[in-house]
CSV table of C-alpha atoms in Angstrom, one decimal:
chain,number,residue,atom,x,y,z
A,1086,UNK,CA,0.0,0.0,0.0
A,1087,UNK,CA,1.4,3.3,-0.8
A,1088,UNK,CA,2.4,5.8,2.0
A,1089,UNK,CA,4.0,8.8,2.4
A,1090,UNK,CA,5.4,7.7,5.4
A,1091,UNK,CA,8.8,6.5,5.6
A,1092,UNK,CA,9.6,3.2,5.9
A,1093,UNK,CA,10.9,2.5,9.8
A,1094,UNK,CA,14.1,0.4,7.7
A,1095,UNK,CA,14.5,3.6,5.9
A,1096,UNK,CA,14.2,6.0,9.0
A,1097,UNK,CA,18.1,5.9,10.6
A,1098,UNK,CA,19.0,5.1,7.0
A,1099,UNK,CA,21.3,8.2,6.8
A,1100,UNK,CA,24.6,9.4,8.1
A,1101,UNK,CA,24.8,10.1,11.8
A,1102,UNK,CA,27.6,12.4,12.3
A,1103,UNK,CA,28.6,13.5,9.3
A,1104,UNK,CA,27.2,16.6,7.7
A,1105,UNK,CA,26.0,17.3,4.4
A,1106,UNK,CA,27.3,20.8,4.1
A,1107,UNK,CA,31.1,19.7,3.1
A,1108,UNK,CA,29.7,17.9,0.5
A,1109,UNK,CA,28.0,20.6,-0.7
A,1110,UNK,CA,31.1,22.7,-0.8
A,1111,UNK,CA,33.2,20.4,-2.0
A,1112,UNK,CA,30.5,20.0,-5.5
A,1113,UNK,CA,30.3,23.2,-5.8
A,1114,UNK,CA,34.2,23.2,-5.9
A,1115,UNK,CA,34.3,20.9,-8.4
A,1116,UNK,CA,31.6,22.8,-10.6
A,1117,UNK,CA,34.0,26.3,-10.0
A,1118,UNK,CA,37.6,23.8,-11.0
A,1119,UNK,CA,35.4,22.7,-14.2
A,1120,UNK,CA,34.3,26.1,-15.2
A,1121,UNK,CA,38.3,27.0,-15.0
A,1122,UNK,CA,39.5,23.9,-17.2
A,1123,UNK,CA,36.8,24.9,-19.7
A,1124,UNK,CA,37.0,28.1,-20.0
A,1125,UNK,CA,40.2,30.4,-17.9
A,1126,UNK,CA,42.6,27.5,-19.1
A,1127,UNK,CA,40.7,25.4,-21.2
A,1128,UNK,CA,41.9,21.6,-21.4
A,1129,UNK,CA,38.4,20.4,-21.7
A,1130,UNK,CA,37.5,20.7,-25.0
A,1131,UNK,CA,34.1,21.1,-27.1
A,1132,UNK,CA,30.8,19.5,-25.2
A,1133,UNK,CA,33.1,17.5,-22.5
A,1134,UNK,CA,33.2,21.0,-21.0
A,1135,UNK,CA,29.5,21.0,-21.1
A,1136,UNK,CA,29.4,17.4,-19.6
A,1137,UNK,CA,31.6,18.2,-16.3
A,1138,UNK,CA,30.0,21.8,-15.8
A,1139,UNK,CA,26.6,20.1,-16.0
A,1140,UNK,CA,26.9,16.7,-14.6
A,1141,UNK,CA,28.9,17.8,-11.5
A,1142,UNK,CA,26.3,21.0,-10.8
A,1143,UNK,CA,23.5,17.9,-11.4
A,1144,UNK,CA,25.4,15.8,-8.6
A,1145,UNK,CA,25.4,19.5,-6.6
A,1146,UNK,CA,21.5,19.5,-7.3
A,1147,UNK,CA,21.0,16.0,-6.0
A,1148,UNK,CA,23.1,16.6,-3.1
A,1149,UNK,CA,21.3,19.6,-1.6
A,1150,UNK,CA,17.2,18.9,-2.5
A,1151,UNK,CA,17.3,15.7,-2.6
A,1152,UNK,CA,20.0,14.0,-0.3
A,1153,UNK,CA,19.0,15.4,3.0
A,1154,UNK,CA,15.1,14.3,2.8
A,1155,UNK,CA,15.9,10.7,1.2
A,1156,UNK,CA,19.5,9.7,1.5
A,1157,UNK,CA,19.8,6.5,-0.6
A,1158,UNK,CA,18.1,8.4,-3.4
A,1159,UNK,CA,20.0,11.5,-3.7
A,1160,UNK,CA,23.4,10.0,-2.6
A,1161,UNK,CA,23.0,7.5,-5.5
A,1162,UNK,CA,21.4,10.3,-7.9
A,1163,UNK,CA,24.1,12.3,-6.6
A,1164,UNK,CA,27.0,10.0,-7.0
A,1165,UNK,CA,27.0,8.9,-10.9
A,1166,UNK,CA,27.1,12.1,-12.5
A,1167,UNK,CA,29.9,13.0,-10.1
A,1168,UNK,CA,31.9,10.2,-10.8
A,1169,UNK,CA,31.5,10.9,-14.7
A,1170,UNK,CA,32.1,14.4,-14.3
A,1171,UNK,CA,35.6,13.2,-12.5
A,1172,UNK,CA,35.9,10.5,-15.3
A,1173,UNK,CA,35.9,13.5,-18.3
A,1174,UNK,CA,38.7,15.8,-16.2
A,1175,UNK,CA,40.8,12.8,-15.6
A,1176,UNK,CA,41.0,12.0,-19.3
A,1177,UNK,CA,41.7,15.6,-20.3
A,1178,UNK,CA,44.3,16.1,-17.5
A,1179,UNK,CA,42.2,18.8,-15.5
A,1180,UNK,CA,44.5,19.2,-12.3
A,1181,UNK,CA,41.9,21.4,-10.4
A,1182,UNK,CA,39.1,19.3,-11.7
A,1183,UNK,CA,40.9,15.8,-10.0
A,1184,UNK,CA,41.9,17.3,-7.0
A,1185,UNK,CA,38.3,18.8,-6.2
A,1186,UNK,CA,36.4,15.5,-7.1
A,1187,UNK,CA,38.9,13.5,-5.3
A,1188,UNK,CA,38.2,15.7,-1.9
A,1189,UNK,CA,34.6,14.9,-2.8
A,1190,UNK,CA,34.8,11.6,-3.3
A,1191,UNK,CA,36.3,11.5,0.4
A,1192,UNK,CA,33.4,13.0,1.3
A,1193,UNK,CA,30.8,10.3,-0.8
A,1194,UNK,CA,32.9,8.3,1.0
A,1195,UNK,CA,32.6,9.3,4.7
A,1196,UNK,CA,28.9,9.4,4.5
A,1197,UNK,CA,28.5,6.1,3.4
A,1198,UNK,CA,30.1,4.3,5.9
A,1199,UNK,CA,28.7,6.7,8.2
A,1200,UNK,CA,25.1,5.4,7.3
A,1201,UNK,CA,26.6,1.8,7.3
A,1202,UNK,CA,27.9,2.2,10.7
A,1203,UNK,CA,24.9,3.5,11.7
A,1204,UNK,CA,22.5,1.5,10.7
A,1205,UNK,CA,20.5,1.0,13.8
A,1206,UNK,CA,18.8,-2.3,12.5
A,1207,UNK,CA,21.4,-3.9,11.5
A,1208,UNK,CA,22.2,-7.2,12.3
A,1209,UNK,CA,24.3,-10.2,10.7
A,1210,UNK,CA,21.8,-9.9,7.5
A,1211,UNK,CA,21.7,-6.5,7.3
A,1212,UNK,CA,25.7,-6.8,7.6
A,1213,UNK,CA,25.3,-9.4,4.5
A,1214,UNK,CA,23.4,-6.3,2.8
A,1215,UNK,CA,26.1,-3.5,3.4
A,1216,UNK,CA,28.6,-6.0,1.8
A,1217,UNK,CA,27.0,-6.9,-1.7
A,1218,UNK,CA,26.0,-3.0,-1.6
A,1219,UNK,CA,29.8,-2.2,-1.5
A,1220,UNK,CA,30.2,-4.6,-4.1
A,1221,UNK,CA,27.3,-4.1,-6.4
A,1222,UNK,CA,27.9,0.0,-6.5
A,1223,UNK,CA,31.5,-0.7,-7.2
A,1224,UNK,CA,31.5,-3.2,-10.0
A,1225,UNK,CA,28.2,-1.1,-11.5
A,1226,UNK,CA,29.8,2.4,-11.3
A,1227,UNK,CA,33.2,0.5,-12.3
A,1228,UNK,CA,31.3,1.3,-16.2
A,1229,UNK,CA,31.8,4.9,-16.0
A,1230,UNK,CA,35.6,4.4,-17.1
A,1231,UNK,CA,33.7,3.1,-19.9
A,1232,UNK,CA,31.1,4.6,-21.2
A,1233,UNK,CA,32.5,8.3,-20.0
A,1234,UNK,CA,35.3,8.2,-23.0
A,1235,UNK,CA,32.2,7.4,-25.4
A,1236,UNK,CA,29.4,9.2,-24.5
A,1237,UNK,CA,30.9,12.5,-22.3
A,1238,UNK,CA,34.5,13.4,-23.2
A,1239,UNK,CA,34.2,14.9,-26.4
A,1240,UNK,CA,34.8,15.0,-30.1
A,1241,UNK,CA,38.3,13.8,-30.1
A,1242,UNK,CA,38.1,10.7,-27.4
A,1243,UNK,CA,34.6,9.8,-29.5
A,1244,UNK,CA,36.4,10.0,-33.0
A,1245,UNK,CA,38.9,7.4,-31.2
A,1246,UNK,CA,37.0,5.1,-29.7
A,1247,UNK,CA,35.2,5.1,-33.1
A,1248,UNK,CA,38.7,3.7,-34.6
A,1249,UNK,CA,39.0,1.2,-32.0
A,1250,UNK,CA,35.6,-0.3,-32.8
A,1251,UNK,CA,37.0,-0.4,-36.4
A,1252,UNK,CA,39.8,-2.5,-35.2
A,1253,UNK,CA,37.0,-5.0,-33.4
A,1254,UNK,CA,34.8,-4.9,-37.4
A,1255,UNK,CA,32.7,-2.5,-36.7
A,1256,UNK,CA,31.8,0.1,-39.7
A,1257,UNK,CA,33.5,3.7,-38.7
A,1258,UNK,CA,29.7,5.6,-38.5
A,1259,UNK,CA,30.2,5.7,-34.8
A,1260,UNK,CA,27.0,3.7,-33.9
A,1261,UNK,CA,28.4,0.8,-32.5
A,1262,UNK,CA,30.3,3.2,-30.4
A,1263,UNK,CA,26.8,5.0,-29.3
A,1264,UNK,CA,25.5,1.8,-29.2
A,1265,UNK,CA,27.8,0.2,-26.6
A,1266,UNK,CA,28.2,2.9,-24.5
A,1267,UNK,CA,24.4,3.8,-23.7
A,1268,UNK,CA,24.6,0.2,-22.7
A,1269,UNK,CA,27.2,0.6,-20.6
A,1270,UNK,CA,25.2,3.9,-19.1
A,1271,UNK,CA,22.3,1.6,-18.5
A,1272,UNK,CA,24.3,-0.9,-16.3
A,1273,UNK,CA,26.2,1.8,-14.5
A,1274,UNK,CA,22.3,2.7,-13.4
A,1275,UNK,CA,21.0,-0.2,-13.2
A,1276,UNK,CA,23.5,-2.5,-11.0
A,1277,UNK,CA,25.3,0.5,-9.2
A,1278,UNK,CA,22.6,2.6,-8.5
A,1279,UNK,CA,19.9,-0.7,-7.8
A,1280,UNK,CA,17.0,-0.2,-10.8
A,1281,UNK,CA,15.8,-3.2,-12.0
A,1282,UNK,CA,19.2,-4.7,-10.4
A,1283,UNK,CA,18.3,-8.3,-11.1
A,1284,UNK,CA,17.5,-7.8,-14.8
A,1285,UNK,CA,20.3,-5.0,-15.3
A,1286,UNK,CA,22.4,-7.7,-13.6
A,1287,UNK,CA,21.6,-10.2,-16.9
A,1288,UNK,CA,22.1,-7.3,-19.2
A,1289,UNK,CA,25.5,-6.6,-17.9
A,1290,UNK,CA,27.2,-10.5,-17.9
A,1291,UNK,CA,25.7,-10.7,-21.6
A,1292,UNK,CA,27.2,-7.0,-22.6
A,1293,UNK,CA,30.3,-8.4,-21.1
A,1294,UNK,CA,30.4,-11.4,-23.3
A,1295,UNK,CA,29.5,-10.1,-26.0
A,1296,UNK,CA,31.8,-7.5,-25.9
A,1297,UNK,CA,34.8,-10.0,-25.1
A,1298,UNK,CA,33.9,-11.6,-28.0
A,1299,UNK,CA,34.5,-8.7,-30.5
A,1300,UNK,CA,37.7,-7.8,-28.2
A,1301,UNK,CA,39.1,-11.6,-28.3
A,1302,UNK,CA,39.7,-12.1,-25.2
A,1303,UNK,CA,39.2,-15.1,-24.5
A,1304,UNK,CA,41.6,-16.4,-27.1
A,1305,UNK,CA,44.6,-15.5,-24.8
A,1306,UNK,CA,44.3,-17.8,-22.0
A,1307,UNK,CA,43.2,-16.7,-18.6
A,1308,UNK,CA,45.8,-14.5,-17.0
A,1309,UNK,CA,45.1,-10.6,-18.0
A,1310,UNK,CA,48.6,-10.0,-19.1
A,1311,UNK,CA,48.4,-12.3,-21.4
A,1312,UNK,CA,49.7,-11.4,-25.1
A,1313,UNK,CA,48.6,-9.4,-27.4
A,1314,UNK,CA,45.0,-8.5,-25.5
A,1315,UNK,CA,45.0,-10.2,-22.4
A,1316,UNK,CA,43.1,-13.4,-21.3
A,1317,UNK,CA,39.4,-13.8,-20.3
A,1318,UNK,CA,40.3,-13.4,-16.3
A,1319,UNK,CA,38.4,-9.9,-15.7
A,1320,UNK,CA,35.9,-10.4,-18.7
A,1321,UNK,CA,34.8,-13.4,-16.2
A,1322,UNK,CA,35.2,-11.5,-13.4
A,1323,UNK,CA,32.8,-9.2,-14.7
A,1324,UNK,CA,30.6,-11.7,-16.1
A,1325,UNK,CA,29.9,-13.3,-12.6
A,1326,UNK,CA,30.3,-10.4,-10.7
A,1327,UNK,CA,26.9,-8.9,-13.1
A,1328,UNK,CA,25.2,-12.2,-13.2
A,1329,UNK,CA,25.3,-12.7,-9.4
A,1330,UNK,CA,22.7,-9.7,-8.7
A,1331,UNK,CA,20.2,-11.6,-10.7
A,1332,UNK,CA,20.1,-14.1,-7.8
A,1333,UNK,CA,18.2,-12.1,-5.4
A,1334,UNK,CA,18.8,-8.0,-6.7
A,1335,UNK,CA,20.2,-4.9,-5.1
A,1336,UNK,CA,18.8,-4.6,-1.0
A,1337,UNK,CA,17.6,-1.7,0.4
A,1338,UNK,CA,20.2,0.6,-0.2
A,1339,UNK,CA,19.1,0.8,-3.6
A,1340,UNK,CA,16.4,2.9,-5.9
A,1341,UNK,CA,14.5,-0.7,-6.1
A,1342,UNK,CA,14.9,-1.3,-2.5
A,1343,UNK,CA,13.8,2.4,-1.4
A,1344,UNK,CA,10.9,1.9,-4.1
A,1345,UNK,CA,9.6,-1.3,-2.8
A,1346,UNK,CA,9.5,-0.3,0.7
A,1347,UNK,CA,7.4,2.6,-0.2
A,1348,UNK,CA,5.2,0.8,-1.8
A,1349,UNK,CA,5.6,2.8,-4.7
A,1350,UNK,CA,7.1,-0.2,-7.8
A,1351,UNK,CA,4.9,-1.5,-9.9
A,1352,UNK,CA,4.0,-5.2,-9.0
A,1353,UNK,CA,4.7,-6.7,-12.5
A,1354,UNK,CA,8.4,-5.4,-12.0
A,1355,UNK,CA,9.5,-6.9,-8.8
A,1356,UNK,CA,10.2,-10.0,-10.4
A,1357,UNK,CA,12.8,-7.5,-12.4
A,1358,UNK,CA,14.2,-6.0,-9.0
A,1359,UNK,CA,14.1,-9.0,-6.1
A,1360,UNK,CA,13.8,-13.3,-5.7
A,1361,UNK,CA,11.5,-12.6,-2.9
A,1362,UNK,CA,9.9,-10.3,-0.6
A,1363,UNK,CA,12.7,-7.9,1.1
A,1364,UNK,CA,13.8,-8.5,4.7
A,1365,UNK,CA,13.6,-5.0,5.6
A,1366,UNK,CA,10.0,-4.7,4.0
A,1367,UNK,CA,8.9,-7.6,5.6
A,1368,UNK,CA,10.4,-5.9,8.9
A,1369,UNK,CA,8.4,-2.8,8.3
A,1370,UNK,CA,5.3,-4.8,8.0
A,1371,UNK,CA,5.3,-6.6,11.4
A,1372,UNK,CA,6.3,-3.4,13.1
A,1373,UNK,CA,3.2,-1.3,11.4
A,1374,UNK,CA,0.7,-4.1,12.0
């Protein structure tokens, strides 16, 4: 049943001693370095300018409406633009734009094992749930390395990952380029950030294969320094790593998990997001009855 009360698994769900504000400053930092490496000394060139200015003042956004009311949503809405923000001034060397993020990133950082710590109702399952969300949020927003240098970081780092999918026998119109990374984008969402975990899960061990496929591999033996491309040992990793959150999905600190225990996704996609009905929801129906 829908509410707009908050769930009681969702009510300590949020940092306890750290505050919001440095995060805030340290965004808005990283919007100000951006705005200098575009434009006072510009080494981020054409519309990745417009990608670091915009994706770090969305994280900024998230951070400051969102973040303080519902802390799982806007600290996962918060956190992907930022990290592909940081992505686009690593590639371009942007010195201010790295150091800001990476003070920020601290700052992600605190709060989330702050809320961790915290978590008033945890116990050795909810300890099980903290662990595959570090894990899951990891190996999802491990894509951004990806799909940033595709989608965000401009003309020239398009035009050459357009030649490297020429290499693999793709035709040099730049679709498959589009084409993989938007796929890439929708993993990144869908396993980091929880939505739809269990079928994004699927999507991203098949993308993975696929992909390995065209890059070849797994013709080099195992080891990853193997010669010329390197063996199939982090394609697999990848591969089981994605297909292991279509066993049960995300947990509840996740878009699907804060969703369901609002009563507020759609019953014909929970099969999509969870194996079962969620501890924590189940926990916030005997305490309510």
């Amino acid at each position: 049943m829908k509410s707009n009360a908050v769930p009681s698994s969702y009510v300590t769900l949020r940092p306890r001693y750290i505050a919001y504000w440095p995060l805030w400053l340290g965004l808005a930092a990283c919007v100000v370095a951006m705005v200098w490496s575009s434009f006072i000394v510009p080494v981020i060139p054409d519309f990745a300018c417009l990608s670091t200015i915009g994706l770090d003042g969305l994280a900024l956004a998230m951070a400051v409406m969102v973040m303080p009311r519902h802390f799982v949503i806007g600290f996962l809405a918060s956190l992907l633009p930022f990290m592909i923000s940081w992505r686009v001034a690593a590639i371009h060397g942007s010195v201010p734009g790295m150091a800001t993020s990476t003070v920020a990133f601290m700052i992600y950082l605190m709060l989330y094992v702050d809320c961790m710590v915290h978590d008033r109702a945890a116990g050795w399952n909810d300890h099980l749930q903290w662990q595959t969300a570090t894990i899951r949020i990891y190996f999802g927003f491990d894509m951004v390395g990806h799909f940033a240098e595709k989608l965000f970081a401009g003309v020239h780092s398009f035009h050459h990952m357009e030649q490297v999918f020429v290499g693999f026998g793709f035709p040099p119109d730049g679709q498959a380029v589009i084409a993989g990374g938007l796929c890439e984008l929708s993993v990144a969402i869908g396993v980091g950030m929880g939505v739809l975990t269990r079928l994004a899960g699927i999507g991203g061990a098949l993308y993975y294969l696929i992909a390995n496929h065209y890059g070849r591999h797994f013709g080099d033996g195992f080891t990853w320094n193997n010669a010329p491309v390197g063996g199939w040992e982090y394609p697999m990793l990848m591969i089981v790593a994605f297909a292991s959150f279509a066993i049960a999905g995300a947990g509840k600190f996740s878009i699907d998990g804060w969703l369901i225990a609002h009563g507020w996704m759609p019953r014909f996609l929970l099969p999509l997001c969870v194996s079962d009905a969620c501890t924590h929801v189940q926990r916030d129906a005997r305490r309510s009855a």
